[in-house]
Short mmCIF file of C-alpha atoms in Angstrom, two decimals:
data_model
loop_
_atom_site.label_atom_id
_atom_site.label_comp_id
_atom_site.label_asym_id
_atom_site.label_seq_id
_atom_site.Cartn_x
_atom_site.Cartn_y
_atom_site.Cartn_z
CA UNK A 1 -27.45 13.59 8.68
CA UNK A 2 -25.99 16.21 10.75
CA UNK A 3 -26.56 19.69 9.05
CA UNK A 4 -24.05 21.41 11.65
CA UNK A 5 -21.38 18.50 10.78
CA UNK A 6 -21.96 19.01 6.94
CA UNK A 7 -21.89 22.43 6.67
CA UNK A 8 -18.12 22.57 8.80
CA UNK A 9 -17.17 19.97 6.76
CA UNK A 10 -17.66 22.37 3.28
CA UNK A 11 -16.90 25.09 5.31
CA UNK A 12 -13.56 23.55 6.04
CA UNK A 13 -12.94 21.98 2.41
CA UNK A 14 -13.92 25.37 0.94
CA UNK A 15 -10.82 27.00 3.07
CA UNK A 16 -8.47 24.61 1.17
CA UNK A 17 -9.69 24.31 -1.75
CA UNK A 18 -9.93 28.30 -3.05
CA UNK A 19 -5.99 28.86 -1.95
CA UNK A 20 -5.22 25.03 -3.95
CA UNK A 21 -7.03 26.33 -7.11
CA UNK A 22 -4.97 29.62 -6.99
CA UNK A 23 -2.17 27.67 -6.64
CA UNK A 24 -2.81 25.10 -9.18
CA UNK A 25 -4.03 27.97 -11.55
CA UNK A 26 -0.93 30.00 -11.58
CA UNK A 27 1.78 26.48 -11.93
CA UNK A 28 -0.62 25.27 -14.13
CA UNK A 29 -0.86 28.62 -16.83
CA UNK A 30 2.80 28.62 -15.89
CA UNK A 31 4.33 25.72 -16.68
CA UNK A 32 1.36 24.12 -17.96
CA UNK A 33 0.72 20.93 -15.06
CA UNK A 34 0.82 17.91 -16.12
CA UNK A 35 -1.86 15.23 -15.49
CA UNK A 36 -2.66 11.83 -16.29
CA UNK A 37 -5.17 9.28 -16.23
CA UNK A 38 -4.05 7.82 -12.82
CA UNK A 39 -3.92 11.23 -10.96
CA UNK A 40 -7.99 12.17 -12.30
CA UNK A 41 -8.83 9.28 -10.68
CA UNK A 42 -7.39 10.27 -7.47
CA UNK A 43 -9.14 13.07 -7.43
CA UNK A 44 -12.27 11.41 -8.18
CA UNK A 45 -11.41 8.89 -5.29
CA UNK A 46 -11.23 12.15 -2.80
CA UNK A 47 -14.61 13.64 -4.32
CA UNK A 48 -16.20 10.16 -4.34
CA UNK A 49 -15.01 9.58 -0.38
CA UNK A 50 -16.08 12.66 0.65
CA UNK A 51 -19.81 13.14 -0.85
CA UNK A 52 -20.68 9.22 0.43
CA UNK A 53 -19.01 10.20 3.85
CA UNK A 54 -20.94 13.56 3.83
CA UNK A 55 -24.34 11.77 2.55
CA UNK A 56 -23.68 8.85 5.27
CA UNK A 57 -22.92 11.61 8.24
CA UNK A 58 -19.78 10.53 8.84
CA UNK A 59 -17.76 11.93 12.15
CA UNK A 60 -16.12 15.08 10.98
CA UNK A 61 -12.44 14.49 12.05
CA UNK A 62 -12.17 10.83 10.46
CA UNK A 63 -13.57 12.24 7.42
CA UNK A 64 -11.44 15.22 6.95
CA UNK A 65 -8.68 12.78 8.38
CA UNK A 66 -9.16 9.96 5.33
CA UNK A 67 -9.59 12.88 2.88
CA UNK A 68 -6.10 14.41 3.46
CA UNK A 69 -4.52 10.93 3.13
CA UNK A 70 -5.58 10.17 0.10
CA UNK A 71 -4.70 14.28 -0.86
CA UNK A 72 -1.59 13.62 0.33
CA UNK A 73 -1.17 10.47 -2.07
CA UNK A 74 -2.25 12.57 -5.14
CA UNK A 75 -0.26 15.64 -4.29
CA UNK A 76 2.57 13.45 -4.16
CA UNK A 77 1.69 11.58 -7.31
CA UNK A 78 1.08 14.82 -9.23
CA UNK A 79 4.49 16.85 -8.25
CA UNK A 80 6.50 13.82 -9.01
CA UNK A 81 4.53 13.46 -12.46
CA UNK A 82 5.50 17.21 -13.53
CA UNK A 83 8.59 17.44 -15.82
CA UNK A 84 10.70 19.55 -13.10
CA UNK A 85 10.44 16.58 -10.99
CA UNK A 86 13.11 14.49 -12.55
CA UNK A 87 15.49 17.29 -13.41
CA UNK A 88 17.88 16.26 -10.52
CA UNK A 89 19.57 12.90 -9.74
CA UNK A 90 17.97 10.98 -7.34
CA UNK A 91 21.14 8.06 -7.18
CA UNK A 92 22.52 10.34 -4.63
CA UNK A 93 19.04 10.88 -2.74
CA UNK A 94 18.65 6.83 -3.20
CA UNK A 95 22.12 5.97 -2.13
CA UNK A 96 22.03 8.15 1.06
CA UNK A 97 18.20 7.25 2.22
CA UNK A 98 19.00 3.33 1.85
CA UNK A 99 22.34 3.57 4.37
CA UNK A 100 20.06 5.61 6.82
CA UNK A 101 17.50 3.46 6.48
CA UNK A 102 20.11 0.56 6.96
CA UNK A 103 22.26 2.14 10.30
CA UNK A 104 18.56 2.46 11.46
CA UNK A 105 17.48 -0.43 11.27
CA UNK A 106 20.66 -2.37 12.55
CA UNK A 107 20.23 -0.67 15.48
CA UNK A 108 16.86 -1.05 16.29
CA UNK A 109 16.91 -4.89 15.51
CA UNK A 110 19.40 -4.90 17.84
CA UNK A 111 18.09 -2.98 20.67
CA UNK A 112 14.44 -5.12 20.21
CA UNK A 113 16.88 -8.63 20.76
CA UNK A 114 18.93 -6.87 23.45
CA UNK A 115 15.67 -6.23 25.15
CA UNK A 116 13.70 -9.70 24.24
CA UNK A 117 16.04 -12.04 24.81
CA UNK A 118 18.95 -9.79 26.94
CA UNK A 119 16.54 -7.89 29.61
CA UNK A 120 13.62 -10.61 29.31
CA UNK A 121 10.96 -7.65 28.15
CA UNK A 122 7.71 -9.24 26.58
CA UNK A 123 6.76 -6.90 23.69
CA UNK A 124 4.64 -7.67 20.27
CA UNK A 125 8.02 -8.80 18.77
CA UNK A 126 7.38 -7.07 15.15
CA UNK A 127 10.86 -4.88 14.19
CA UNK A 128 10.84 -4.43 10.70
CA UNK A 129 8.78 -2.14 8.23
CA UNK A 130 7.58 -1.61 4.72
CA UNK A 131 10.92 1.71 4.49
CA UNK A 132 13.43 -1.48 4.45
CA UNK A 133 12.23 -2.84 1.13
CA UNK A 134 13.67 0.97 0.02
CA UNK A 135 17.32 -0.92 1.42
CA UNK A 136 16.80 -3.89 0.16
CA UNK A 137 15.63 -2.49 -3.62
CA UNK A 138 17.96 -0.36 -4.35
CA UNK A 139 21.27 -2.94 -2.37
CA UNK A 140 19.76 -5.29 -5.46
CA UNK A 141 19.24 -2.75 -8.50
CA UNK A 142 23.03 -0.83 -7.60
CA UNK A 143 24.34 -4.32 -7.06
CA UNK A 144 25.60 -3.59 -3.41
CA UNK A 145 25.80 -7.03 -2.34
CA UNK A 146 26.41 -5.66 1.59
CA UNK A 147 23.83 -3.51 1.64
CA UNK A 148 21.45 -6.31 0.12
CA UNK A 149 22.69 -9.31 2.90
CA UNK A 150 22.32 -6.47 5.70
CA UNK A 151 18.73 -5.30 4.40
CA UNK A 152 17.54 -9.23 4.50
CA UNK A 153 19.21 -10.10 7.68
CA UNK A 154 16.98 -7.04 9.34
CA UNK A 155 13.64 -8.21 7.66
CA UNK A 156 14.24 -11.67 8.44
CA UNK A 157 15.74 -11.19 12.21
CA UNK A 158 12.40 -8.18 12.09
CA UNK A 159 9.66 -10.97 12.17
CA UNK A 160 7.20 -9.06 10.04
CA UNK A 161 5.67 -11.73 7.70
CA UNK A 162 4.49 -9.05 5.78
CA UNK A 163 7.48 -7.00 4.91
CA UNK A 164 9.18 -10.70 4.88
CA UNK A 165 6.63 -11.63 2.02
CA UNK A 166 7.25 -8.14 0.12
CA UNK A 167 11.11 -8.82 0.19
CA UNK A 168 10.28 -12.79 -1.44
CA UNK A 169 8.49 -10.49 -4.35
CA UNK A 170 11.43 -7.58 -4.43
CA UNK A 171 14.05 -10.61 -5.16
CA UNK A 172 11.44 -12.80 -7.57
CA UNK A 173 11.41 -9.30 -9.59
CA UNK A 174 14.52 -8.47 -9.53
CA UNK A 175 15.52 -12.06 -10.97
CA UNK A 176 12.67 -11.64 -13.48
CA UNK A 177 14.38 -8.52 -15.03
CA UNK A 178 17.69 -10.16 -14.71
CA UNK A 179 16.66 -13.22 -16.75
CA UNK A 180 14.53 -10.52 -19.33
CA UNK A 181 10.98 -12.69 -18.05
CA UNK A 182 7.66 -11.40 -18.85
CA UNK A 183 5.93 -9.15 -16.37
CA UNK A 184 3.78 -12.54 -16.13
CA UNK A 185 6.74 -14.46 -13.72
CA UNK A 186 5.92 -11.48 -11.26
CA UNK A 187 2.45 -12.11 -11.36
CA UNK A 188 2.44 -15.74 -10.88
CA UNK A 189 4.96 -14.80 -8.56
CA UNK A 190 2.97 -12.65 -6.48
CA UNK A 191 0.28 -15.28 -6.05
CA UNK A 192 2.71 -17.80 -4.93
CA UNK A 193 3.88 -15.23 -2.24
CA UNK A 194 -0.16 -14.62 -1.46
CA UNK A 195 -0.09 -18.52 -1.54
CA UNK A 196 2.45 -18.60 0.65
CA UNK A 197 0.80 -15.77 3.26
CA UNK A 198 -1.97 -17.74 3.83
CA UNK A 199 0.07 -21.09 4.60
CA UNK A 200 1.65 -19.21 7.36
CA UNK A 201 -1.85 -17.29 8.47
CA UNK A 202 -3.00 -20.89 9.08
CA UNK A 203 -0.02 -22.30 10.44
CA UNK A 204 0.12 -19.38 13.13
CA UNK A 205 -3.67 -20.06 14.04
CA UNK A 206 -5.16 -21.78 17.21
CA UNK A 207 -4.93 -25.48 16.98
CA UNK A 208 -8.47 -25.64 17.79
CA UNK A 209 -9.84 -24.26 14.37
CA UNK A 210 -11.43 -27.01 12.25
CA UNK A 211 -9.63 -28.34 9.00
CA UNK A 212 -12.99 -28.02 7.15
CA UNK A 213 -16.54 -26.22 7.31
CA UNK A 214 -16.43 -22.04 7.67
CA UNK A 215 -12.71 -21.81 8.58
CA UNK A 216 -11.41 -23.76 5.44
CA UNK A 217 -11.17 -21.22 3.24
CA UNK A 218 -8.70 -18.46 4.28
CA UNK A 219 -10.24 -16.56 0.86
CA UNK A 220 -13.41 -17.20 1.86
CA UNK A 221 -13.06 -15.70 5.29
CA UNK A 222 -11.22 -12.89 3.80
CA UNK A 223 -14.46 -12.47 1.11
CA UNK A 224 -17.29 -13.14 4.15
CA UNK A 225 -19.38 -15.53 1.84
CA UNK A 226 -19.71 -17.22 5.36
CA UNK A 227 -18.15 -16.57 8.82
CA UNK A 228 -16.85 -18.83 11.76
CA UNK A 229 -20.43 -19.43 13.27
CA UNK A 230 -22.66 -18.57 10.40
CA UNK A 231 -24.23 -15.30 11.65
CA UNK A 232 -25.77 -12.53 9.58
CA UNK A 233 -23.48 -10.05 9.03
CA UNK A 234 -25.84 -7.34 9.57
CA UNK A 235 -26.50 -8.69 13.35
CA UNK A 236 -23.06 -9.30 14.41
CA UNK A 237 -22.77 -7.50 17.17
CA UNK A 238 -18.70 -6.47 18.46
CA UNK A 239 -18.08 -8.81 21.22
CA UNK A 240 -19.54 -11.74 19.06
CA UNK A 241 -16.05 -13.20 18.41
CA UNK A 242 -14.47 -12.34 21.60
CA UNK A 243 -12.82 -15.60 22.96
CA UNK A 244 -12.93 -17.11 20.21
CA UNK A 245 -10.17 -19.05 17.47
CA UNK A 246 -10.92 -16.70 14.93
CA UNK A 247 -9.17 -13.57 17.03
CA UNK A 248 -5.76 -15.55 16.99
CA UNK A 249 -5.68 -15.57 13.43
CA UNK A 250 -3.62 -13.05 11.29
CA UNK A 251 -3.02 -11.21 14.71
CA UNK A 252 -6.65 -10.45 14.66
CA UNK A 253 -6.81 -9.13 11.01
CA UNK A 254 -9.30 -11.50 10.16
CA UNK A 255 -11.62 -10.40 12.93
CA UNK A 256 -10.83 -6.76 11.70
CA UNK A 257 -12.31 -7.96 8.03
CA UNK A 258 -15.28 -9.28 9.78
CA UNK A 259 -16.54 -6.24 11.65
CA UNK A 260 -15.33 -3.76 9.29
CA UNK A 261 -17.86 -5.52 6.46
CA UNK A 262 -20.24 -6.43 9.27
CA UNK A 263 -20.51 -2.89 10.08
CA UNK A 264 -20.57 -1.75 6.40
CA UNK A 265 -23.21 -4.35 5.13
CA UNK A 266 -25.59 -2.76 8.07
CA UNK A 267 -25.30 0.44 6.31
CA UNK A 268 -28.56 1.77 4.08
CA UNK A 269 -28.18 2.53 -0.21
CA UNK A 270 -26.25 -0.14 -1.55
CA UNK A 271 -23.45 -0.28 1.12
CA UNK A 272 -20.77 -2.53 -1.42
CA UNK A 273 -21.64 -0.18 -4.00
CA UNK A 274 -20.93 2.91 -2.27
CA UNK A 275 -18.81 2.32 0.50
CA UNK A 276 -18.93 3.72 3.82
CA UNK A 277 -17.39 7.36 2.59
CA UNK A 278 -14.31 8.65 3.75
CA UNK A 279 -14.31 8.67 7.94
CA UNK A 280 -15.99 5.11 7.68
CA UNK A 281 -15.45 3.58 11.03
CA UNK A 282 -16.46 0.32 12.69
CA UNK A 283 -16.57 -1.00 16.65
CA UNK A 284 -14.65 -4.34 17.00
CA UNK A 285 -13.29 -6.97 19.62
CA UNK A 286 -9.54 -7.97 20.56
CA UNK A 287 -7.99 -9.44 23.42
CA UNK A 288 -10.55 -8.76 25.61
CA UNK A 289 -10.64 -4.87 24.75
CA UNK A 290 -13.34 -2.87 23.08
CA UNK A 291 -11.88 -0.38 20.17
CA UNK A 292 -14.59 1.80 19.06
CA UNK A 293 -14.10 3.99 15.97
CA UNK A 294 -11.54 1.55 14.29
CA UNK A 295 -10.90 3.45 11.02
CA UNK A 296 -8.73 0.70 9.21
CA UNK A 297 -8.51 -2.89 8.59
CA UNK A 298 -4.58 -4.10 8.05
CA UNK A 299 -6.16 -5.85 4.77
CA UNK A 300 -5.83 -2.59 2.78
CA UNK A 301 -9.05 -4.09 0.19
CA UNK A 302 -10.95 -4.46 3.01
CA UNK A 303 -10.63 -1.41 4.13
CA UNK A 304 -11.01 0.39 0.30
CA UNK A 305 -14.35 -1.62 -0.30
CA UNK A 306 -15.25 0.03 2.96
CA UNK A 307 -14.65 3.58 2.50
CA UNK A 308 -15.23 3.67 -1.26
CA UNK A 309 -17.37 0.61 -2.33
CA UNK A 310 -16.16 -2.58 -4.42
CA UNK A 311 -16.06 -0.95 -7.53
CA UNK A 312 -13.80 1.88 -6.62
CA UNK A 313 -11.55 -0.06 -4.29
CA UNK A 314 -10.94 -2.88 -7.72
CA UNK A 315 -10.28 -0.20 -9.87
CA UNK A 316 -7.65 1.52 -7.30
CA UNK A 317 -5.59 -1.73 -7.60
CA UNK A 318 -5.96 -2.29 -11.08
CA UNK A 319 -4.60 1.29 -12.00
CA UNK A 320 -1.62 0.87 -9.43
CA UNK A 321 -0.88 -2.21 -11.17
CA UNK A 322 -1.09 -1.48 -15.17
CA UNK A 323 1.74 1.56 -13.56
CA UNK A 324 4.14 -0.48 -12.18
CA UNK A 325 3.82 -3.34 -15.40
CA UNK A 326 4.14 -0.81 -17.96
CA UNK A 327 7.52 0.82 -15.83
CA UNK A 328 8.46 -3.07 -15.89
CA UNK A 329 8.07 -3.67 -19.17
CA UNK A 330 10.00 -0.04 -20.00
CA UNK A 331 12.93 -1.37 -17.83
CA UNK A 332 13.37 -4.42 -20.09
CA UNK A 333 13.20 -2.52 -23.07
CA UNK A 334 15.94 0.25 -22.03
CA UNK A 335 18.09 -3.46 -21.94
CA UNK A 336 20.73 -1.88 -19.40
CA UNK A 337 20.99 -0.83 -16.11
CA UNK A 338 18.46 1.62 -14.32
CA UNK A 339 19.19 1.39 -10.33
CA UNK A 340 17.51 4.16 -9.38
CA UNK A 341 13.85 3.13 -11.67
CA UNK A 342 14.65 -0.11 -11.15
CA UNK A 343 14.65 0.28 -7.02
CA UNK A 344 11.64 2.83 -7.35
CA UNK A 345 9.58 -0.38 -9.46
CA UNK A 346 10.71 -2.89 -6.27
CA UNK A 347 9.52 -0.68 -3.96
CA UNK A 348 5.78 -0.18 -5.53
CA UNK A 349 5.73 -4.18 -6.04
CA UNK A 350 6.28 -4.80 -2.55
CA UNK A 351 4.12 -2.12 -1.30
CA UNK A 352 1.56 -4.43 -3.29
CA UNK A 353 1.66 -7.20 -1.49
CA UNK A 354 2.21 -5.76 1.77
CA UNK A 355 -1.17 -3.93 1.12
CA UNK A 356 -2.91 -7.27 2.02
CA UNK A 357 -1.18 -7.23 5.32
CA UNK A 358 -0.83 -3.84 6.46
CA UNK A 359 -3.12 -0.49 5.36
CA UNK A 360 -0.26 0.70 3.05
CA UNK A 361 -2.18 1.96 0.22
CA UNK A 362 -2.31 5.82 1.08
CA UNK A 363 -0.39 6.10 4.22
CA UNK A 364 2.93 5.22 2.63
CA UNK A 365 3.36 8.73 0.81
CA UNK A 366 6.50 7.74 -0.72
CA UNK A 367 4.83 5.07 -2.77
CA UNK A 368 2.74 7.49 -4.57
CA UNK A 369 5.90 9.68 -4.99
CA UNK A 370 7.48 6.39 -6.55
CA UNK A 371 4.57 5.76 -8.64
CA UNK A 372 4.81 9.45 -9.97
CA UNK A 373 8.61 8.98 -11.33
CA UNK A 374 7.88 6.11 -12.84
CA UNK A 375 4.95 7.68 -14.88
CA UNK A 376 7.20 10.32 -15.82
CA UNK A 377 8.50 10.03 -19.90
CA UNK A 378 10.78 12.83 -18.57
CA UNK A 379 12.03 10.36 -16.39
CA UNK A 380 12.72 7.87 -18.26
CA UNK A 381 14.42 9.93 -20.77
CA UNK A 382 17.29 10.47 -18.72
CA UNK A 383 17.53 6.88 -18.45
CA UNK A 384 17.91 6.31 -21.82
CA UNK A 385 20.47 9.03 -22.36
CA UNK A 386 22.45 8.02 -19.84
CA UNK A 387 22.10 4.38 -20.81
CA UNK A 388 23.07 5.78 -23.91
CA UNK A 389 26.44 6.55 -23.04
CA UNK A 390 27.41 3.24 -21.60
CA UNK A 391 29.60 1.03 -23.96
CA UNK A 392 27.39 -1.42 -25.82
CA UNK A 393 24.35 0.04 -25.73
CA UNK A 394 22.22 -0.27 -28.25
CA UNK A 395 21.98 3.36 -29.96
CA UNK A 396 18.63 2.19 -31.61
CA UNK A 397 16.51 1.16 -28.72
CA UNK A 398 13.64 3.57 -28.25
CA UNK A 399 12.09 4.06 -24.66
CA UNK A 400 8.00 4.03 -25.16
CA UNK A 401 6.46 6.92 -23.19
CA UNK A 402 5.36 5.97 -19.66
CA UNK A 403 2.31 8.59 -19.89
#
């Protein structure tokens, strides 16, 4: 372990941390800050990444640089969980973000054909991203039928199976709260679309890769309980699966899953158990090109289990998840419309799914911010009031607190 390393590192975590306690001392005596469950265990995530990456000697500025994401996450989380937070109306802030969002996209979509198939450029033809399921959820929760054919003519024409595959789970949702459906049609739902990922991972693969034997199992791959040509994990060595099938597949992310664990199983102390601590990095191979110092893998679990250990990186998702079905299971209570929570509840589903195709879990901020809201009983109060005040509504229906 570097001493010189660690002791910048505290030195630097000490200079933020004395001006955030005064700061969190003075709102918090104030107007007494709110915390839940979910947000202590973001803060235990940013503790728990930082010792293991301190204890492992990580490099200094991918360390500090995976600690501020995931401080930006809970930062975000927290202000949008405090009661002040929901005071204004966010149909407005909604309405005006999708059509930006929207024009945007249109005319990038545009300029990416105009330049493919106009000028003849040769680009990595990928046009869409995760900030159009924000279009495309609140087009279906407001019931703009424009905005909604628009939004799914620039994911489709975008060619980004991922965002694609988040957009099949936005509309399964949406239909699921239409039709009043358990939260367990989303679920199923979201394994079809997983289902469905995989189909297309192996339909977009090299011909040459064997029906059966180590590349049979698209889970299995993802998991490592073997690899295309049976190595240890703890020899692979970074130009081992240069040339080979298994770089063509996913666009490389499974390659990215095998050196990321490869690298992390070499580690000492229980390495799954662990993790590789915040500014975890591993050395891979792509298209004949050496990246050293690759911080993420695009299959967001990988890349938890490798900064933070199995156990931590499980329990991540499953506390994302209970959220987002106990906000679903609010909406179907409040029995009328909700655009604005409903769009916010889209947006977290899909940012699910395109975890296992993108790193997505702490560098989209606004998901976090979404999350926050819909944690928020203030929040959901003034959905019930206003539902309230719609003809037909039920004057009896209570809304169960979302803390």
């Amino acid at each position: 372990m570097d001493i010189a390393n660690v002791a910048e590192l505290i030195k630097f975590l000490l200079i933020l941390l004395i001006p955030a306690l005064l700061v969190l001392s003075y709102y918090g005596i104030k107007n007494r800050l709110k915390l839940d469950w979910t947000s202590l265990f973001l803060f235990f995530v940013i503790v728990w990444g930082g010792f293991v990456g301190i204890l492992r000697g990580n490099a200094f500025l991918p360390t500090i640089s995976d600690t501020a994401a995931v401080s930006i996450a809970a930062l975000a989380y927290v202000t949008s969980l405090q009661r002040w937070a929901a005071a204004g109306s966010f149909v407005p802030i909604m309405k005006y973000s999708a059509t930006i969002i929207l024009v945007a996209a249109l005319a990038f979509v545009g300029i990416g054909y105009l330049l493919r198939f106009g000028l003849g450029y040769e680009f990595y033809f990928s046009l869409s991203d995760i900030t159009l399921i924000i279009t495309l959820s609140w087009g279906l929760a407001a019931r703009k039928n424009a905005i909604t054919f628009l939004s799914l003519a620039c994911i489709l024409l975008g060619g980004k199976i991922g965002v694609l595959a988040a957009a099949a789970l936005v509309i399964l949702t949406h239909v699921s709260l239409s039709l009043r459906a358990r939260a367990v049609s989303v679920i199923i739902g979201a394994v079809a679309v997983i289902a469905l990922f995989n189909g297309l991972m192996y339909w977009s693969a090299d011909k040459d890769v064997p029906d059966d034997g180590p590349l049979a199992s698209l889970s299995n791959k993802l998991l490592v309980l073997y690899n295309p040509y049976r190595v240890d994990l703890e020899m692979l060595d970074p130009s081992d699966l240069e040339g080979t099938p298994i770089e063509d597949i996913g666009g490389g992310r499974l390659a990215e899953v095998i050196y990321s664990l490869g690298k992390l199983a070499r580690l000492p102390y229980h390495p799954f158990l662990l993790g590789g601590g915040s500014g975890f990095t591993y050395d891979m191979w792509y298209m004949g090109e050496f990246r050293p110092d690759t911080k993420n893998a695009h299959f967001t679990p990988v890349s938890l289990i490798g900064k933070f250990g199995i156990p931590v990186a499980v329990a991540l998702y499953l506390v994302v998840i209970a959220r987002i079905l106990k906000a679903y299971s609010i909406i179907q209570k409040l029995g009328a419309r909700t655009p604005v929570h409903q769009a916010m509840l889209y947006f977290c589903v899909a940012n699910i799914i395109f975890s296992f195709t993108a790193y997505s879990f702490f560098n989209v901020v606004v998901f976090w911010f979404f999350l926050g809201l819909l944690a928020n009983s203030h929040f959901w109060k003034k959905a019930k009031e206003q539902n309230a005040a719609t003809p037909g509504y039920p004057e009896t229906t209570s809304v169960p607190c979302a803390e």
